[in-house]
Structures are given as structure tokens and as C-alpha cells.
């Protein structure tokens, strides 16, 4: 097919940038591409690629970095201000699809969120039908107006919805490529580059390798230096002592070596405790204190017990093989709230898994679930409310066969016969702290303990060990603080970890920052210097002990013009709203008889802007007050 446009961007220059379909702009900007140099788009300009008379194909490697809706990759203009007619290939919140002026309909897409990833995007039009392919697979199809028009990259006729990101290997062809041609183009031009760059998540093996994740998939031919430890299928046989092994993969004549260390252990040495993690990390492993050598592989950072939202811990396979009775103890303090994530996961794939989520989206529930038939077959243990951001939680799960119980801070929260045992899943090769078997966000927060016992702990023992007990009062960690539109400045009394969360008026998390302070410099500045944080009206400050990872101090009502807050007042509770808008506050009073929770009082109250109200709720020295915007 003839090429109306063909750019690899290696030599740069000579390209005229356009701000819209009516006129030309300045010179194009270049930077790192998929291969060598690429075109950089900043949301202010695009390129006029050429004219098409009917069927055509537009293809490119693209990495989108702008997070808004309808960011335009390709745009075919067939009209004018007086006669609007167009087709647009867009990234809608990072998910690629296309839409047309006729009917203003976005075509349904099966694509995943591709934000900040290099993907091969191909759009074809033929016979009045448009088709979009991502990485060789068709993701969207629908009617399109196959009329002559001008095709643009990264901008529209009206300069709206321009794309920010990078583009490379751009082509515009005068016919529609077939599905088979696009699949072959992806395999021959894109996959070899990805294969040459691919790195496994880590070099320490505690479970099987998923070789299907490597670009080229089943077409890669593998050879192992030690079949007894790591097979050519990526299956790990646990050695008695840590053993080095090399896996060589060959794809289309190109060979690569991947070196691993298979982590050794002493399975079965401790019959009572299968695994016990604290904060001990050595050489990329979180150390199993049980003596069984069930060490976990740390992927990403794990400083001071913090999983930062970009890191997780790969757990050894086979933890529950033949184990029908067990107790799981998980101690965490999340730095995220109502997010679709797995805090803890034991599974094999997207069909078979068990998970714990500290706070589910929308409903704010603590949830544990198990399934052998994917998300549609999940069977739940649920309790509300879930774990708030910055709240210490001891979650204990016991199982006797298919009967499960879930305890929160020593108190039985839910129980049910779920009909499935984790041991039914065999080796559970996809098991993680902080990660799910899906493409969900990673867990972000402080992790302090995971213990798995091969017996069922009694309710009395769970309460004695894990019931929430008030610690003796201690000196404040924060000696002085300044809150303002430019950010937050803190002076601390001692070594600690400080987290600052930024929320908008809806209570949605905009940004989160973590600082470790120690030695002579006991200060932490959280400047509002990124675009997301500038819209924040709530600053949530949490201080953690650097050794134990426990939350020591929280300033949840440290805000500028923020959400509803409150304080105790003689004879009741005063709740106030410092916002310029109406809001509804949820007020919770938890009353304790000694160390046991004896009563919970919850009510909602609507507050007008800049107003307060007094509530007649019982409040004693043994009570704790929580106020949140609904």
C-alpha cells in the first residue's frame, strides 16, 4: 500500500506542527521514542499527516501521559465549521477507543487502561466500518463515515482534546490492513523490541515464572541451565539451598539470558507456623521467621514496612497445599481508602484465588472472598465499615475446611461456609502481599505482620492477642506545624515516618507523599507543587514509628477550608462545616467498657455552609469520636 505518511522521527526537523486543521504551528519537539527518537506531544499541537480518499490505515506506537477524557490520537476531518463531520481515535481516561460525529457515539472497547505504556495502535476504515487494534488485537469496531478527508495526529479540527505523550513509528496507508496483517505487523515489528527490553519483575524466585507475560508468549523457545530447579515451562522446584539458574529464551532468532536465584528453604521444619513475616528484609527477601525458609521476594521498595503503591511481595508457592485448617494474621495500616485492590492474595490465576481487601470501592467494607470461577463466583466474608486510611488493623482469618471466620482487631466480624478451601487450589503460584491477580492498583500502606498457622486459633486467644488496646499517652511527635495554600511544614520531636495525603472536596485522594525524618533534620515539608495536589482542600497527616511501623499520631482535621469536623462539648458533640457548600457529616461514637467495645452510635446530619450543630450523643472518657463527610 502507498504511504501517505511514514515517520520514524530519527532525523527530526522538517515537520510542521499544527495547532488545529486551520493553520500551521511551530517546529515539532522530539525526545525518547519506542525505538530511538520519537515525537513529543504536549497537548498544544499536532501534525497534519495527509489526505485520504476512502479506505485507510493509521498506525503508530504511542505512550499517552495525559489523563483526561477524549485525548485524540488520530483525527479525520471531513467537514468544516459549517458542516461538521469527523472520526476520532481517542484515549478515554487512558482506555483507547474511537467515536464519530454522526451519533456522537464512543464505540465499546475491550481495551485495558494503557496510560503511560507504549502500545501499538492501529485504526482502519473500510466499507463504512472502523476498527481499532491495540497490540495486534481488535478492541473496538463500529460504523464510520468512509469519506475523503484530512488525517491529523494528536489534535482535532478545533484544537480540543489534544494528546500529551510520545509517538513513534507512525504510518498512514491508503488501504485498510487486514486483521492478519496487523497481527503479523505487531509480532514482527513490536514484539522483538519488547523482547529485547523485557525484564522479569525480580531475580529471586519463590514461585513459578509466568512465561506467557514475556513478549512473544508461547513462541519463545526456552532452555534451562538446571531443569531440576527451574523447568523450561517456568515451573520452580524448591531447592534445599538457594541455587542459581539461567533461563535462555529465543524469539525469532534473537536469544536472551535471564539469571535467577531460586530461594531455598526447609519446608515442614516448623509444623505449627507455616510462615511468619515482620519487617526483616535482607538482600531483597522478606525473611520468614518460622524456620521453614518461606521467604518472600520484595518487588519494588519496602522501606520501614511501607508498600508504596508501586511495590509488592511475591509469596512462595505451595503454602496451603494439604492445609485444610489454618489461621492467617495480617497487620496493616492502609494509606489508601475505598480502592479496588487486594491487600493479600493467594491464588493461581483469575479463576482461582482468595483475597482480603481492607476497604472496598463505593461501599467501604472490609472484605475477604474466595472463588474457583473468577470474579462472578466470589463468595464473601464482609463487614462494615472498612479500614480507614491511617488506621491500624489486625485482621485474622481462620478456616476449618470450608468454614471461615474473620476477626477485626480481636472481634469476630463475619463467618460463613464458603464451600471452597484454599488447599483446593494446589500450589497457589500467584500469591502476593499488596497485589492482585488482576490489573488492580497495588496496596499502599504500612505492613507489619503476616503469620500463617496450620491450626485454628480460638476466639479467646485472638481477642487476647489482637484486640485494640489504647496505648499509654506519649509525647507528641509533631512539635510545630504550618498549614497553608503552599503546603505543609512540620517540625518533629523524634525519628519517624510522616505521610501526607491530599484530598479534594469529594474526599477523593489526589496525591500522597511520604517522608522519613531522622538525625539532625527532624523536619518534613509537603509542598503543593504538583497539579493534582493544588486542588486539595484537605491535608491528612499521619506519623508512624520507624521501627514497628505503627501509626502513632494522626491529624485528620488539619485542613484549609475543609470538610466537616467536630469536637466534644459539655452535654454532647459539636459538629461544624467550614466549607462554602452544604455537606452531610457522618458522626460515629465508639464507647468502650475497659478494653471491649460496648456500644456504637452512628448518625448523619446535614450542615449548611459555614455552620455548626450540636448533637445529643453519649460521650464519656471511654469513648472515641469519628467524623467523616458522607
XYZ file of C-alpha atoms in Angstrom:
630
model
C 0.000 0.000 0.000
C 1.159 3.503 -0.727
C 2.248 5.546 2.240
C 0.693 8.958 2.643
C 2.963 9.443 5.661
C 5.822 7.443 7.173
C 7.763 8.785 10.161
C 10.357 7.128 12.374
C 11.416 10.532 13.781
C 15.091 9.572 13.879
C 16.354 12.576 11.937
C 13.883 15.129 13.270
C 13.262 18.516 11.662
C 11.184 19.242 8.613
C 7.854 18.562 10.321
C 5.322 21.334 10.537
C 3.277 21.240 13.702
C -0.355 22.353 13.547
C -2.473 23.769 16.329
C -5.633 22.675 14.500
C -6.836 21.902 10.990
C -6.882 25.587 10.029
C -3.228 26.553 10.332
C 0.335 25.558 10.986
C 2.250 25.965 14.211
C 5.913 25.839 15.114
C 8.516 23.102 14.835
C 7.794 19.661 16.262
C 9.503 18.580 19.507
C 11.479 15.330 19.753
C 12.574 13.091 22.613
C 12.913 9.403 23.532
C 10.707 7.157 21.418
C 9.846 3.462 21.335
C 12.981 2.949 19.263
C 15.490 5.769 19.329
C 13.886 9.181 18.892
C 10.166 9.895 18.968
C 7.776 12.797 18.653
C 6.766 14.510 21.897
C 3.260 15.931 22.153
C 2.410 18.336 24.975
C -1.305 18.825 24.368
C -0.850 22.086 22.447
C -0.126 20.915 18.898
C -0.351 18.018 16.455
C 0.618 17.048 12.901
C -1.262 17.121 9.613
C -0.435 13.671 8.218
C -2.118 13.824 4.834
C -5.272 13.329 2.790
C -7.161 10.038 2.330
C -9.803 9.397 -0.344
C -11.524 6.378 1.232
C -10.168 3.265 2.926
C -7.078 3.911 5.028
C -4.924 2.726 7.938
C -3.277 4.906 10.587
C -0.724 3.133 12.795
C 1.748 4.238 15.475
C 3.491 3.320 18.670
C 2.031 5.660 21.292
C 2.601 6.354 25.002
C -0.162 8.550 26.436
C 0.614 10.596 29.561
C -2.433 12.916 29.730
C -5.122 11.564 31.991
C -8.235 13.407 30.790
C -11.078 12.089 28.677
C -11.066 12.034 24.873
C -7.345 12.635 24.277
C -7.083 12.403 20.488
C -4.526 10.173 18.783
C -5.860 10.209 15.202
C -8.466 12.610 13.818
C -10.046 12.531 10.342
C -11.710 15.800 9.414
C -14.267 15.653 6.622
C -16.129 18.884 7.181
C -15.819 22.460 8.324
C -17.219 24.755 10.975
C -20.422 24.866 8.935
C -20.541 21.150 8.116
C -19.105 19.146 10.995
C -18.081 15.608 10.125
C -15.229 13.708 11.731
C -13.848 10.492 13.219
C -11.569 10.471 16.268
C -9.384 7.739 17.756
C -9.150 8.666 21.424
C -7.803 7.579 24.791
C -10.741 7.972 27.152
C -9.155 8.179 30.611
C -6.315 6.033 29.299
C -8.587 3.469 27.605
C -8.400 3.515 23.782
C -11.470 3.527 21.512
C -12.914 5.670 18.713
C -16.010 7.740 18.053
C -17.645 9.640 15.203
C -19.530 12.902 14.809
C -22.516 11.008 13.414
C -24.372 9.954 16.555
C -21.634 11.186 18.890
C -21.131 7.584 19.941
C -17.999 6.169 21.520
C -17.538 2.613 20.274
C -17.483 -0.063 23.001
C -13.928 -1.211 23.681
C -12.361 -4.274 25.281
C -9.042 -2.479 25.764
C -7.409 -2.020 29.151
C -6.120 1.246 30.542
C -2.925 1.969 28.583
C -1.822 5.093 30.451
C 1.950 5.652 30.412
C 2.625 2.460 28.407
C 3.971 2.016 24.887
C 1.242 0.340 22.814
C 0.852 -0.388 19.102
C -2.326 1.395 17.974
C -3.791 0.728 14.511
C -7.030 2.216 13.148
C -8.594 1.110 9.853
C -11.615 2.240 7.848
C -13.186 0.232 5.073
C -16.736 -0.229 3.794
C -18.180 2.193 6.316
C -16.697 0.308 9.295
C -13.925 1.492 11.612
C -11.785 -0.925 13.605
C -9.237 -0.228 16.322
C -6.421 -2.633 17.225
C -4.170 -2.428 20.280
C -1.062 -4.623 20.356
C -2.299 -6.743 17.458
C -5.777 -7.439 18.892
C -9.032 -5.792 17.775
C -10.579 -3.884 20.695
C -13.313 -1.761 19.055
C -15.492 -1.820 15.941
C -18.345 0.330 14.686
C -19.797 2.336 11.829
C -17.641 5.160 10.479
C -18.084 7.645 7.657
C -15.678 6.497 4.927
C -15.391 9.787 3.097
C -12.310 11.655 1.831
C -10.682 13.786 4.499
C -7.537 15.072 6.143
C -5.919 12.945 8.863
C -4.204 14.538 11.862
C -2.103 13.223 14.721
C -2.590 14.427 18.283
C -5.010 17.296 17.590
C -8.521 17.925 16.319
C -10.146 20.403 13.974
C -10.886 22.658 16.935
C -7.641 22.196 18.926
C -9.673 20.465 21.619
C -8.739 17.258 23.452
C -5.133 17.333 22.251
C -2.926 14.475 23.382
C 0.112 14.599 25.666
C 2.659 11.836 25.300
C 5.065 10.338 22.776
C 4.595 8.833 19.323
C 6.942 6.717 17.186
C 6.914 4.555 14.026
C 3.980 6.454 12.524
C 2.356 5.351 9.256
C -0.631 6.421 7.157
C -1.596 3.944 4.420
C -4.099 4.261 1.575
C -5.906 0.973 2.305
C -7.240 -0.899 5.317
C -4.866 -3.559 6.621
C -6.481 -6.898 7.470
C -6.665 -8.378 10.930
C -3.985 -10.923 9.974
C -1.664 -8.248 8.581
C -1.967 -6.173 11.755
C -1.285 -9.190 13.986
C 1.806 -10.054 11.933
C 2.958 -6.406 11.935
C 2.742 -6.360 15.736
C 4.661 -9.638 16.090
C 7.387 -8.781 13.586
C 7.953 -5.090 14.402
C 6.917 -4.547 18.026
C 7.396 -7.812 19.911
C 11.130 -8.214 19.088
C 11.832 -4.749 20.532
C 9.853 -5.560 23.675
C 11.565 -8.940 23.973
C 14.971 -7.268 23.799
C 13.985 -4.939 26.660
C 11.946 -7.292 28.835
C 12.969 -7.897 32.439
C 11.231 -10.212 34.866
C 9.859 -8.424 37.987
C 12.666 -9.843 40.108
C 15.645 -12.199 40.094
C 14.744 -14.038 43.323
C 12.425 -16.979 42.661
C 9.997 -18.179 45.328
C 7.276 -19.310 42.905
C 6.754 -20.313 39.277
C 7.520 -17.944 36.420
C 4.626 -16.902 34.192
C 6.398 -17.133 30.836
C 3.274 -16.020 28.964
C 3.974 -12.488 30.204
C 7.155 -12.319 28.127
C 6.622 -10.622 24.727
C 6.312 -13.431 22.191
C 4.476 -15.704 24.623
C 4.440 -19.338 23.524
C 6.668 -18.551 20.518
C 9.695 -18.053 22.794
C 11.798 -21.219 22.985
C 13.215 -21.705 26.492
C 16.230 -23.616 27.752
C 17.099 -24.033 31.439
C 20.566 -24.471 32.912
C 19.067 -26.597 35.713
C 15.850 -28.451 34.857
C 15.693 -29.946 38.358
C 15.207 -26.459 39.825
C 13.524 -24.473 37.025
C 11.898 -26.169 34.055
C 11.612 -24.797 30.523
C 7.938 -24.151 31.378
C 8.960 -21.840 34.249
C 7.973 -24.301 36.999
C 10.025 -23.949 40.188
C 11.041 -26.963 42.275
C 12.137 -25.614 45.603
C 15.797 -26.426 46.348
C 17.102 -27.133 49.847
C 19.594 -24.281 49.498
C 19.445 -21.210 47.273
C 20.602 -22.130 43.775
C 21.486 -20.042 40.739
C 19.793 -20.926 37.470
C 19.751 -19.359 33.989
C 16.804 -19.425 31.610
C 17.600 -18.675 27.957
C 14.795 -17.541 25.691
C 14.985 -17.402 21.882
C 12.451 -15.460 19.822
C 12.752 -15.263 16.029
C 16.465 -15.931 16.186
C 17.192 -13.449 19.000
C 18.367 -15.030 22.261
C 18.367 -13.570 25.775
C 19.592 -14.955 29.082
C 17.763 -14.348 32.355
C 19.618 -15.172 35.576
C 17.712 -16.131 38.740
C 18.374 -17.308 42.264
C 15.907 -19.996 43.353
C 15.411 -19.343 47.073
C 15.978 -22.429 49.202
C 14.137 -23.391 52.367
C 13.244 -26.089 54.877
C 9.592 -26.880 54.180
C 7.890 -28.606 57.066
C 10.585 -27.859 59.648
C 8.066 -25.928 61.749
C 4.785 -27.845 61.678
C 2.762 -25.261 63.626
C 3.727 -21.989 61.915
C 3.900 -22.141 58.118
C 5.151 -18.594 57.631
C 5.861 -15.565 59.801
C 6.849 -12.149 58.399
C 7.674 -8.958 60.215
C 9.790 -6.086 58.904
C 13.000 -8.077 58.407
C 14.307 -7.633 54.858
C 17.670 -8.972 53.649
C 19.038 -8.914 50.106
C 15.630 -8.421 48.520
C 13.852 -11.036 50.650
C 11.362 -10.547 53.466
C 12.579 -13.111 55.983
C 10.395 -15.952 57.224
C 10.903 -16.229 60.976
C 9.183 -19.643 61.226
C 12.327 -21.566 60.237
C 10.674 -23.046 57.136
C 12.523 -20.712 54.808
C 9.291 -19.437 53.240
C 10.908 -16.102 52.426
C 9.069 -13.678 50.158
C 10.574 -11.782 47.221
C 10.291 -7.980 47.588
C 9.388 -6.390 44.248
C 9.995 -2.631 44.466
C 10.535 -0.711 47.696
C 9.762 -1.837 51.237
C 11.328 0.874 53.424
C 10.188 0.830 57.041
C 7.330 -1.561 56.270
C 5.870 0.751 53.623
C 4.335 -0.681 50.453
C 4.275 2.458 48.343
C 1.640 1.630 45.733
C 4.311 0.578 43.239
C 5.697 -2.376 45.183
C 4.523 -5.752 46.429
C 5.787 -9.023 47.941
C 5.697 -12.282 45.974
C 4.806 -15.143 48.350
C 6.182 -18.679 47.978
C 4.037 -21.218 46.197
C 2.547 -24.215 47.967
C 1.838 -22.571 51.337
C -1.622 -24.199 51.601
C -1.010 -27.495 49.815
C -2.708 -30.115 52.028
C -3.565 -27.470 54.671
C -7.323 -27.514 55.363
C -7.194 -25.824 58.766
C -5.282 -22.589 59.273
C -5.133 -19.112 60.791
C -3.987 -16.075 58.786
C -2.916 -12.995 60.770
C -2.436 -9.753 58.827
C -1.476 -6.456 60.477
C -1.631 -3.386 58.258
C -2.290 0.340 58.286
C -3.531 1.362 54.818
C -2.643 4.686 53.261
C -5.459 4.287 50.762
C -9.221 4.156 51.134
C -12.080 2.616 49.126
C -9.768 1.424 46.370
C -10.198 -1.690 44.243
C -7.097 -3.533 45.433
C -6.106 -6.773 47.107
C -4.219 -6.300 50.362
C -3.444 -10.026 50.492
C -3.929 -12.659 47.784
C -3.438 -16.430 47.445
C -4.249 -17.835 44.016
C -3.235 -19.331 40.691
C -4.902 -17.100 38.101
C -8.051 -15.041 37.554
C -10.233 -18.092 38.167
C -8.855 -19.435 41.474
C -7.959 -17.054 44.298
C -8.609 -15.915 47.866
C -8.132 -12.265 48.865
C -8.521 -9.640 51.580
C -9.420 -6.028 50.711
C -9.207 -3.587 53.626
C -11.742 -1.153 52.113
C -13.819 -1.892 49.013
C -14.846 0.797 46.486
C -18.175 2.511 46.985
C -19.342 0.504 49.989
C -16.310 0.896 52.307
C -16.296 -2.671 53.639
C -13.624 -4.975 54.963
C -13.913 -7.946 52.652
C -12.417 -11.409 52.288
C -13.526 -13.612 49.401
C -12.703 -16.873 47.656
C -13.606 -18.171 44.192
C -12.855 -21.030 41.836
C -14.733 -19.449 38.911
C -13.451 -15.879 38.621
C -14.950 -12.610 39.856
C -18.519 -13.727 39.126
C -18.208 -16.618 41.570
C -16.671 -14.797 44.547
C -18.042 -15.876 47.932
C -17.684 -13.256 50.633
C -16.976 -12.534 54.242
C -17.912 -8.860 54.633
C -18.104 -6.373 57.468
C -18.542 -2.595 57.547
C -17.010 -0.143 57.910
C -13.692 -0.930 56.263
C -10.263 0.155 57.454
C -9.811 3.916 57.245
C -6.633 5.428 55.848
C -4.040 5.511 58.643
C -5.966 3.148 60.915
C -4.074 0.219 62.471
C -5.832 -3.075 61.814
C -5.257 -6.659 62.921
C -7.208 -8.916 60.532
C -7.415 -12.598 61.440
C -8.939 -15.258 59.163
C -9.493 -18.794 60.411
C -10.640 -21.737 58.320
C -11.737 -25.231 59.212
C -12.451 -26.935 55.925
C -14.818 -24.612 54.045
C -15.975 -22.744 57.181
C -14.317 -19.344 57.547
C -14.304 -16.682 60.264
C -12.968 -13.138 60.024
C -11.897 -11.103 63.054
C -11.113 -7.389 63.094
C -8.972 -6.167 66.000
C -9.860 -9.225 68.045
C -13.636 -9.099 67.448
C -15.493 -11.645 65.297
C -16.745 -9.635 62.310
C -18.110 -12.266 59.892
C -18.375 -16.021 59.410
C -19.781 -18.336 56.751
C -19.377 -21.646 54.957
C -17.880 -20.534 51.625
C -17.820 -24.005 50.076
C -14.191 -23.756 48.828
C -10.858 -24.459 50.524
C -7.665 -22.612 49.629
C -5.980 -26.035 49.589
C -8.239 -26.894 46.625
C -6.068 -24.516 44.559
C -2.912 -26.618 44.935
C 0.316 -24.603 44.749
C -1.186 -21.050 44.658
C 1.592 -19.739 42.402
C 0.183 -16.176 42.188
C 0.198 -15.126 45.832
C 1.083 -11.629 46.989
C 1.051 -9.045 49.727
C -0.140 -5.819 48.099
C -1.081 -7.117 44.632
C -3.995 -8.917 42.999
C -4.260 -11.405 40.139
C -5.952 -8.622 38.147
C -4.621 -5.274 36.892
C -5.813 -3.551 40.068
C -3.874 -0.799 41.866
C -1.259 -2.089 44.288
C -1.880 -1.728 48.016
C -0.369 1.365 49.588
C 0.262 1.434 53.319
C 2.240 0.097 56.270
C 2.542 -3.665 56.593
C 3.819 -5.027 59.924
C 2.949 -8.747 60.095
C 1.803 -11.761 58.132
C 1.628 -15.040 60.022
C 0.077 -18.302 58.775
C -0.504 -21.093 61.289
C -1.512 -24.672 60.453
C -4.264 -24.724 63.083
C -7.357 -22.733 64.047
C -6.730 -20.127 66.737
C -9.548 -19.824 69.271
C -11.720 -16.715 69.557
C -10.429 -16.137 73.104
C -6.789 -16.249 72.019
C -7.484 -13.951 69.063
C -9.131 -11.417 71.346
C -6.344 -11.587 73.929
C -3.656 -11.073 71.279
C -5.263 -8.705 68.795
C -7.981 -6.681 70.497
C -7.391 -2.951 70.051
C -5.875 -1.637 73.274
C -5.230 2.001 73.971
C -1.533 2.679 74.389
C -0.343 4.936 77.195
C -0.225 8.605 76.294
C 3.130 9.739 74.976
C 4.713 12.969 73.872
C 3.522 14.308 70.540
C 5.702 13.527 67.546
C 4.796 16.871 65.955
C 6.219 19.870 67.804
C 5.049 22.540 65.340
C 3.102 22.703 62.091
C 2.204 25.282 59.476
C -0.657 24.671 57.040
C -1.295 26.949 54.098
C -2.087 27.133 50.387
C 1.548 26.378 49.547
C 1.549 23.136 51.515
C 2.510 21.810 54.932
C 5.668 22.298 57.020
C 6.230 20.118 60.081
C 8.835 20.014 62.817
C 9.122 16.636 64.565
C 10.310 15.617 68.015
C 11.973 12.309 67.047
C 12.736 9.897 64.216
C 9.607 8.819 62.350
C 7.874 8.277 59.018
C 5.413 11.028 58.020
C 2.702 10.627 55.383
C 0.651 13.493 53.920
C -2.494 12.751 51.927
C -4.207 15.388 49.783
C -7.972 15.154 49.180
C -10.416 17.124 47.054
C -13.821 18.385 48.159
C -15.394 14.988 47.397
C -12.958 13.209 49.648
C -11.125 11.619 46.729
C -7.384 11.098 47.207
C -5.430 13.368 44.853
C -1.862 12.669 45.929
C 0.112 11.068 48.726
C 3.660 11.777 49.888
C 5.910 10.021 52.379
C 8.950 11.392 54.229
C 11.401 9.655 56.548
C 12.929 12.040 59.097
C 15.832 11.212 61.358
C 19.015 12.535 62.913
C 19.625 16.262 62.904
C 16.971 17.152 60.347
C 13.623 16.482 62.007
C 11.522 18.443 59.553
C 9.162 17.479 56.736
C 7.858 19.803 54.050
C 4.993 18.782 51.784
C 4.795 21.476 49.141
C 1.745 21.599 46.909
C 3.920 21.573 43.816
C 2.100 19.128 41.579
C -1.056 19.742 39.605
C -3.134 17.139 41.443
C -2.345 18.467 44.907
C -3.172 22.071 44.026
C -6.877 21.209 44.056
C -6.644 19.723 47.550
C -8.667 21.204 50.361
C -7.904 18.514 52.957
C -4.469 17.659 54.342
C -4.350 14.387 56.282
C -1.142 13.938 58.315
C -0.085 10.572 59.775
C 3.064 9.779 61.782
C 4.438 6.222 62.047
C 7.020 4.709 64.352
C 10.024 3.835 62.123
C 10.765 0.562 63.923
C 7.324 -1.014 64.369
C 5.512 0.750 61.530
C 2.603 1.504 63.884
C 0.560 4.658 63.497
C 1.408 6.980 66.384
C -0.293 10.249 65.580
C -2.887 11.496 63.130
C -4.132 14.978 62.319
C -7.178 14.153 60.257
C -8.818 17.552 60.749
C -5.787 19.572 59.575
C -7.364 21.314 56.602
C -7.826 24.653 54.895
C -11.494 25.337 54.190
C -12.018 21.603 54.506
C -14.703 19.069 55.262
C -16.902 18.622 58.296
C -15.051 18.262 61.593
C -16.015 18.304 65.243
C -15.132 18.215 68.892
C -16.700 17.192 72.205
C -18.718 19.756 74.095
C -20.365 19.577 77.501
C -23.535 17.544 77.135
C -22.845 16.359 73.588
C -20.821 16.857 70.438
C -20.434 19.977 68.303
C -20.069 19.290 64.549
C -19.089 22.038 62.149
C -18.740 22.615 58.415
C -16.130 25.158 57.352
C -16.920 24.722 53.653
C -18.742 27.142 51.374
C -21.109 24.371 50.407
C -23.691 22.174 52.067
C -22.458 18.794 53.292
C -23.593 15.753 55.250
C -21.469 14.579 58.156
C -21.417 11.002 59.450
C -20.738 11.001 63.201
C -19.648 7.811 64.987
C -19.113 7.413 68.731
C -17.443 4.195 69.894
C -17.769 3.520 73.642
C -15.567 1.006 75.467
C -16.048 -0.946 78.680
C -12.434 -1.335 79.634
C -10.847 -2.819 76.526
C -14.044 -4.210 74.991
C -16.233 -2.263 72.586
C -19.600 -1.947 74.299
C -21.612 0.447 72.120
C -21.581 2.161 68.725
C -23.725 5.223 67.986
C -23.924 6.484 64.388
C -25.919 9.360 62.961
C -25.960 11.647 59.929
C -26.520 15.383 59.977
C -26.857 17.871 57.131
C -24.868 21.055 57.628
C -25.294 24.300 55.785
C -22.173 26.207 54.632
C -20.138 27.781 57.448
C -22.395 26.346 60.152
C -22.319 24.003 63.115
C -24.754 21.885 65.092
C -24.825 20.227 68.493
C -25.679 16.518 68.714
C -27.062 14.769 71.742
C -24.897 11.637 71.576
C -23.477 9.873 74.664
C -19.790 10.599 75.093
C -17.647 9.535 78.055
C -13.958 9.337 78.858
C -14.003 5.841 77.339
C -15.474 6.991 74.025
C -13.814 7.733 70.700
C -15.208 10.168 68.155
C -15.006 9.810 64.356
C -16.433 12.371 61.921
C -16.389 11.976 58.153
C -18.123 13.631 55.277
C -20.639 11.240 53.747
